[in-house]
């Protein structure tokens, strides 16, 4: 048997976790890879509570796979373990208690997760034992806590003399395996010395040759090298020519990932590098290019942005580069306004929203830059109108623009927006979450939208995520055709058959949608596609095979899929597929099919309830059951279910319960696009009306 001394942190936490539970509370089992997000945890909890026959008010706690990564391969805790929860906060806190022996559970309050960490000790001066990794980590976390506002560089408090000495002592003999965090904490205060930097540089260059950014201290060291060898910050003399050449060789070896660091230490030499990186297509370098260009060439923001936009256009840069340029331009303008005006930082989003709307029609900017502004502004123009109307004269104090001028800018924006955005679309290479936030814009498709989506499908540069997004929209709206199948024929075997990890919340794997489309239009390739799905490998596709039954559905496919659903296997969109199949076969609205299950099915409630909301707009189904509760589109769908008199009382209650739990009601600061005050007032009034009824 393993002794207490030999047990890993993971063993100790699991042993304690097994003791938890009791009346009105469930501790979910430790996670597998399938529990990757917080919503996955809530779905697991719903399933466990339903299976155990516990009441709907049962509270629960869990951790997810992302949190689980804080345990290393040996089971050692390398950071705080985030314990998420649902139900009654006080009940969860009582059941978790203070934590297992040797550890502590920290309560972050009703709006946050609980945090579990080791209990460590400090010496009389408050310094940790350098040999205790947990104590060192906790100490550095405290130092690196970034204040939300203040005059200090980057918001980090100054070090005491004892703290600085302790950090410098750790760097006397460079050990890169542990030095990264010490370098970071010092350089966040511009405190790394020339001797330390030049001692670390050769070790970094040798140990991490060819992969310099793999070391966790690279940004701090690079920042120090640029600062010190440009004589910035502490009045130091420039280094000798040999050392300076070593520094710039390291900057060049890091490449575009170092653009942001160069932006913090602008120079002509740095400008040449970030310009080359940006013009070669690296979007991350564009913002740094603007920063450095303003610092060393052209301080006027509009003139600088126009100059860079002209260069990007001359080099046929992709739209993502122009988006990055406008984003950097807007951020810089907002930061400058906050700094110069002294207004509270909370006014930043208001100023940023106005920038997007204002510059969309500013004729000083090149057309493509105004298009990028319009893309950002289309979600924020309502916010500008609402803020200007609500605040009146106070709006000028917070943004530098009179309310009447802001409202006039909103009018100009709405007149020009359709023309600016015709034939454009979102960045298909952006993070899945950012792309998912644009889904609601396509509840209806214009001719220009259809043309753009078809062009992306036909473009062999469009990656898996972009294909999934575009093909799904065309298919769901019934405008996909043989042309899309033909366009993908040269790519399907070598590209589309690769694994693509998606949460399946809005769009499916493009192989699924392509197969459905080929079946619907009777394309000859359908037989080959089906043959691929029936092969034993690759294994990842097996869970998705049944999703292709939506193409050319029939009763035998429906029966086979229902049998799979009743088996209790993990649902990755299967119930949604069956509901849409039955709707097509029976000529019914999908929400009515889902409602029939609500009234008489043994399908899992936690999946079924989300399917009901996901299919309420049949031309825009929300796939799978992990629907985005931060999305205003999801809120509108929950409302639609609750207000649909053709649905049963049980179904309408599901919609109302989902709306009550939406972030628009509970945490509106996290909703995207950001709600206006009018949005919030209407939402609360709607809830009050339904609760009162």
PDB file of N, CA, C and O in Angstrom, residues 143-159 184-191 223 227 233-234 264 339 345:
ATOM      1  N   UNK A 143       3.519  37.794  -6.859  1.00  0.00           N
ATOM      2  CA  UNK A 143       4.272  38.886  -7.484  1.00  0.00           C
ATOM      3  C   UNK A 143       3.710  39.249  -8.848  1.00  0.00           C
ATOM      4  O   UNK A 143       3.700  40.419  -9.235  1.00  0.00           O
ATOM      5  N   UNK A 144       3.265  38.244  -9.570  1.00  0.00           N
ATOM      6  CA  UNK A 144       2.836  38.461 -10.959  1.00  0.00           C
ATOM      7  C   UNK A 144       1.357  38.787 -11.089  1.00  0.00           C
ATOM      8  O   UNK A 144       0.839  38.877 -12.208  1.00  0.00           O
ATOM      9  N   UNK A 145       0.685  38.962  -9.955  1.00  0.00           N
ATOM     10  CA  UNK A 145      -0.712  39.384 -10.033  1.00  0.00           C
ATOM     11  C   UNK A 145      -0.744  40.794 -10.599  1.00  0.00           C
ATOM     12  O   UNK A 145      -0.078  41.703 -10.103  1.00  0.00           O
ATOM     13  N   UNK A 146      -1.497  40.967 -11.659  1.00  0.00           N
ATOM     14  CA  UNK A 146      -1.532  42.255 -12.356  1.00  0.00           C
ATOM     15  C   UNK A 146      -2.700  43.082 -11.872  1.00  0.00           C
ATOM     16  O   UNK A 146      -3.860  42.700 -12.031  1.00  0.00           O
ATOM     17  N   UNK A 147      -2.383  44.219 -11.284  1.00  0.00           N
ATOM     18  CA  UNK A 147      -3.435  45.115 -10.827  1.00  0.00           C
ATOM     19  C   UNK A 147      -4.248  45.594 -12.020  1.00  0.00           C
ATOM     20  O   UNK A 147      -3.701  45.833 -13.096  1.00  0.00           O
ATOM     21  N   UNK A 148      -5.579  45.755 -11.845  1.00  0.00           N
ATOM     22  CA  UNK A 148      -6.416  46.150 -12.979  1.00  0.00           C
ATOM     23  C   UNK A 148      -6.139  47.559 -13.480  1.00  0.00           C
ATOM     24  O   UNK A 148      -6.446  47.890 -14.606  1.00  0.00           O
ATOM     25  N   UNK A 149      -5.582  48.401 -12.655  1.00  0.00           N
ATOM     26  CA  UNK A 149      -5.318  49.771 -13.078  1.00  0.00           C
ATOM     27  C   UNK A 149      -4.202  50.331 -12.208  1.00  0.00           C
ATOM     28  O   UNK A 149      -3.823  49.751 -11.199  1.00  0.00           O
ATOM     29  N   UNK A 150      -3.689  51.486 -12.602  1.00  0.00           N
ATOM     30  CA  UNK A 150      -2.670  52.128 -11.787  1.00  0.00           C
ATOM     31  C   UNK A 150      -1.534  52.665 -12.624  1.00  0.00           C
ATOM     32  O   UNK A 150      -1.387  52.335 -13.796  1.00  0.00           O
ATOM     33  N   UNK A 151      -0.685  53.491 -12.013  1.00  0.00           N
ATOM     34  CA  UNK A 151       0.392  54.149 -12.756  1.00  0.00           C
ATOM     35  C   UNK A 151       1.628  53.283 -12.956  1.00  0.00           C
ATOM     36  O   UNK A 151       2.529  53.662 -13.679  1.00  0.00           O
ATOM     37  N   UNK A 152       1.707  52.129 -12.304  1.00  0.00           N
ATOM     38  CA  UNK A 152       2.913  51.307 -12.393  1.00  0.00           C
ATOM     39  C   UNK A 152       3.023  50.650 -13.762  1.00  0.00           C
ATOM     40  O   UNK A 152       2.018  50.366 -14.400  1.00  0.00           O
ATOM     41  N   UNK A 153       4.251  50.384 -14.235  1.00  0.00           N
ATOM     42  CA  UNK A 153       4.414  49.725 -15.547  1.00  0.00           C
ATOM     43  C   UNK A 153       3.672  48.398 -15.604  1.00  0.00           C
ATOM     44  O   UNK A 153       3.897  47.513 -14.781  1.00  0.00           O
ATOM     45  N   UNK A 154       2.770  48.291 -16.555  1.00  0.00           N
ATOM     46  CA  UNK A 154       2.005  47.077 -16.808  1.00  0.00           C
ATOM     47  C   UNK A 154       1.226  46.596 -15.579  1.00  0.00           C
ATOM     48  O   UNK A 154       0.826  45.454 -15.502  1.00  0.00           O
ATOM     49  N   UNK A 155       1.065  47.466 -14.593  1.00  0.00           N
ATOM     50  CA  UNK A 155       0.200  47.132 -13.468  1.00  0.00           C
ATOM     51  C   UNK A 155       0.820  46.258 -12.400  1.00  0.00           C
ATOM     52  O   UNK A 155       0.107  45.797 -11.527  1.00  0.00           O
ATOM     53  N   UNK A 156       2.138  46.014 -12.431  1.00  0.00           N
ATOM     54  CA  UNK A 156       2.760  45.159 -11.432  1.00  0.00           C
ATOM     55  C   UNK A 156       3.376  46.015 -10.324  1.00  0.00           C
ATOM     56  O   UNK A 156       4.064  47.000 -10.594  1.00  0.00           O
ATOM     57  N   UNK A 157       3.145  45.611  -9.090  1.00  0.00           N
ATOM     58  CA  UNK A 157       3.657  46.397  -7.969  1.00  0.00           C
ATOM     59  C   UNK A 157       5.178  46.297  -7.897  1.00  0.00           C
ATOM     60  O   UNK A 157       5.769  45.323  -8.369  1.00  0.00           O
ATOM     61  N   UNK A 158       5.826  47.292  -7.291  1.00  0.00           N
ATOM     62  CA  UNK A 158       7.288  47.227  -7.151  1.00  0.00           C
ATOM     63  C   UNK A 158       7.693  46.084  -6.216  1.00  0.00           C
ATOM     64  O   UNK A 158       6.934  45.674  -5.338  1.00  0.00           O
ATOM     65  N   UNK A 159       8.900  45.594  -6.403  1.00  0.00           N
ATOM     66  CA  UNK A 159       9.444  44.576  -5.514  1.00  0.00           C
ATOM     67  C   UNK A 159      10.052  45.235  -4.289  1.00  0.00           C
ATOM     68  O   UNK A 159      10.614  46.337  -4.366  1.00  0.00           O
ATOM     69  N   UNK A 184      10.848  36.408 -15.685  1.00  0.00           N
ATOM     70  CA  UNK A 184       9.597  37.109 -15.984  1.00  0.00           C
ATOM     71  C   UNK A 184       9.245  38.099 -14.887  1.00  0.00           C
ATOM     72  O   UNK A 184       8.914  39.266 -15.158  1.00  0.00           O
ATOM     73  N   UNK A 185       9.307  37.660 -13.625  1.00  0.00           N
ATOM     74  CA  UNK A 185       8.939  38.546 -12.514  1.00  0.00           C
ATOM     75  C   UNK A 185       9.851  39.754 -12.427  1.00  0.00           C
ATOM     76  O   UNK A 185       9.401  40.875 -12.168  1.00  0.00           O
ATOM     77  N   UNK A 186      11.144  39.568 -12.660  1.00  0.00           N
ATOM     78  CA  UNK A 186      12.071  40.703 -12.624  1.00  0.00           C
ATOM     79  C   UNK A 186      11.844  41.656 -13.791  1.00  0.00           C
ATOM     80  O   UNK A 186      11.744  42.879 -13.613  1.00  0.00           O
ATOM     81  N   UNK A 187      11.716  41.117 -14.994  1.00  0.00           N
ATOM     82  CA  UNK A 187      11.648  41.994 -16.158  1.00  0.00           C
ATOM     83  C   UNK A 187      10.302  42.688 -16.289  1.00  0.00           C
ATOM     84  O   UNK A 187      10.189  43.710 -16.981  1.00  0.00           O
ATOM     85  N   UNK A 188       9.293  42.184 -15.615  1.00  0.00           N
ATOM     86  CA  UNK A 188       8.036  42.923 -15.581  1.00  0.00           C
ATOM     87  C   UNK A 188       8.200  44.250 -14.843  1.00  0.00           C
ATOM     88  O   UNK A 188       7.330  45.118 -14.920  1.00  0.00           O
ATOM     89  N   UNK A 189       9.299  44.386 -14.137  1.00  0.00           N
ATOM     90  CA  UNK A 189       9.654  45.660 -13.498  1.00  0.00           C
ATOM     91  C   UNK A 189      10.901  46.268 -14.127  1.00  0.00           C
ATOM     92  O   UNK A 189      11.559  47.123 -13.531  1.00  0.00           O
ATOM     93  N   UNK A 190      11.274  45.806 -15.322  1.00  0.00           N
ATOM     94  CA  UNK A 190      12.503  46.249 -15.994  1.00  0.00           C
ATOM     95  C   UNK A 190      13.704  46.092 -15.080  1.00  0.00           C
ATOM     96  O   UNK A 190      14.588  46.965 -15.002  1.00  0.00           O
ATOM     97  N   UNK A 191      13.783  44.953 -14.378  1.00  0.00           N
ATOM     98  CA  UNK A 191      14.786  44.801 -13.327  1.00  0.00           C
ATOM     99  C   UNK A 191      15.847  43.755 -13.627  1.00  0.00           C
ATOM    100  O   UNK A 191      16.737  43.527 -12.805  1.00  0.00           O
ATOM    101  N   UNK A 223      12.811  40.954 -23.903  1.00  0.00           N
ATOM    102  CA  UNK A 223      12.479  42.330 -23.528  1.00  0.00           C
ATOM    103  C   UNK A 223      13.674  43.002 -22.864  1.00  0.00           C
ATOM    104  O   UNK A 223      14.017  44.162 -23.165  1.00  0.00           O
ATOM    105  N   UNK A 227      15.735  46.192 -24.287  1.00  0.00           N
ATOM    106  CA  UNK A 227      15.786  47.378 -23.412  1.00  0.00           C
ATOM    107  C   UNK A 227      17.226  47.779 -23.102  1.00  0.00           C
ATOM    108  O   UNK A 227      17.600  48.955 -23.218  1.00  0.00           O
ATOM    109  N   UNK A 233      15.482  52.897 -20.477  1.00  0.00           N
ATOM    110  CA  UNK A 233      14.923  52.557 -19.177  1.00  0.00           C
ATOM    111  C   UNK A 233      15.779  52.946 -17.999  1.00  0.00           C
ATOM    112  O   UNK A 233      15.270  53.444 -17.005  1.00  0.00           O
ATOM    113  N   UNK A 234      17.113  52.739 -18.050  1.00  0.00           N
ATOM    114  CA  UNK A 234      17.911  52.984 -16.856  1.00  0.00           C
ATOM    115  C   UNK A 234      19.155  53.814 -17.163  1.00  0.00           C
ATOM    116  O   UNK A 234      20.107  53.828 -16.390  1.00  0.00           O
ATOM    117  N   UNK A 264       7.368  47.043 -27.555  1.00  0.00           N
ATOM    118  CA  UNK A 264       7.618  47.688 -26.275  1.00  0.00           C
ATOM    119  C   UNK A 264       8.968  48.384 -26.236  1.00  0.00           C
ATOM    120  O   UNK A 264       9.242  49.158 -25.314  1.00  0.00           O
ATOM    121  N   UNK A 339      -5.454  57.344 -21.287  1.00  0.00           N
ATOM    122  CA  UNK A 339      -4.254  57.901 -20.656  1.00  0.00           C
ATOM    123  C   UNK A 339      -4.318  59.428 -20.597  1.00  0.00           C
ATOM    124  O   UNK A 339      -4.040  60.038 -19.555  1.00  0.00           O
ATOM    125  N   UNK A 345     -11.008  53.492 -16.510  1.00  0.00           N
ATOM    126  CA  UNK A 345     -10.746  52.482 -17.538  1.00  0.00           C
ATOM    127  C   UNK A 345     -12.007  51.782 -18.012  1.00  0.00           C
ATOM    128  O   UNK A 345     -12.039  51.223 -19.110  1.00  0.00           O
TER     129      UNK A 345
END
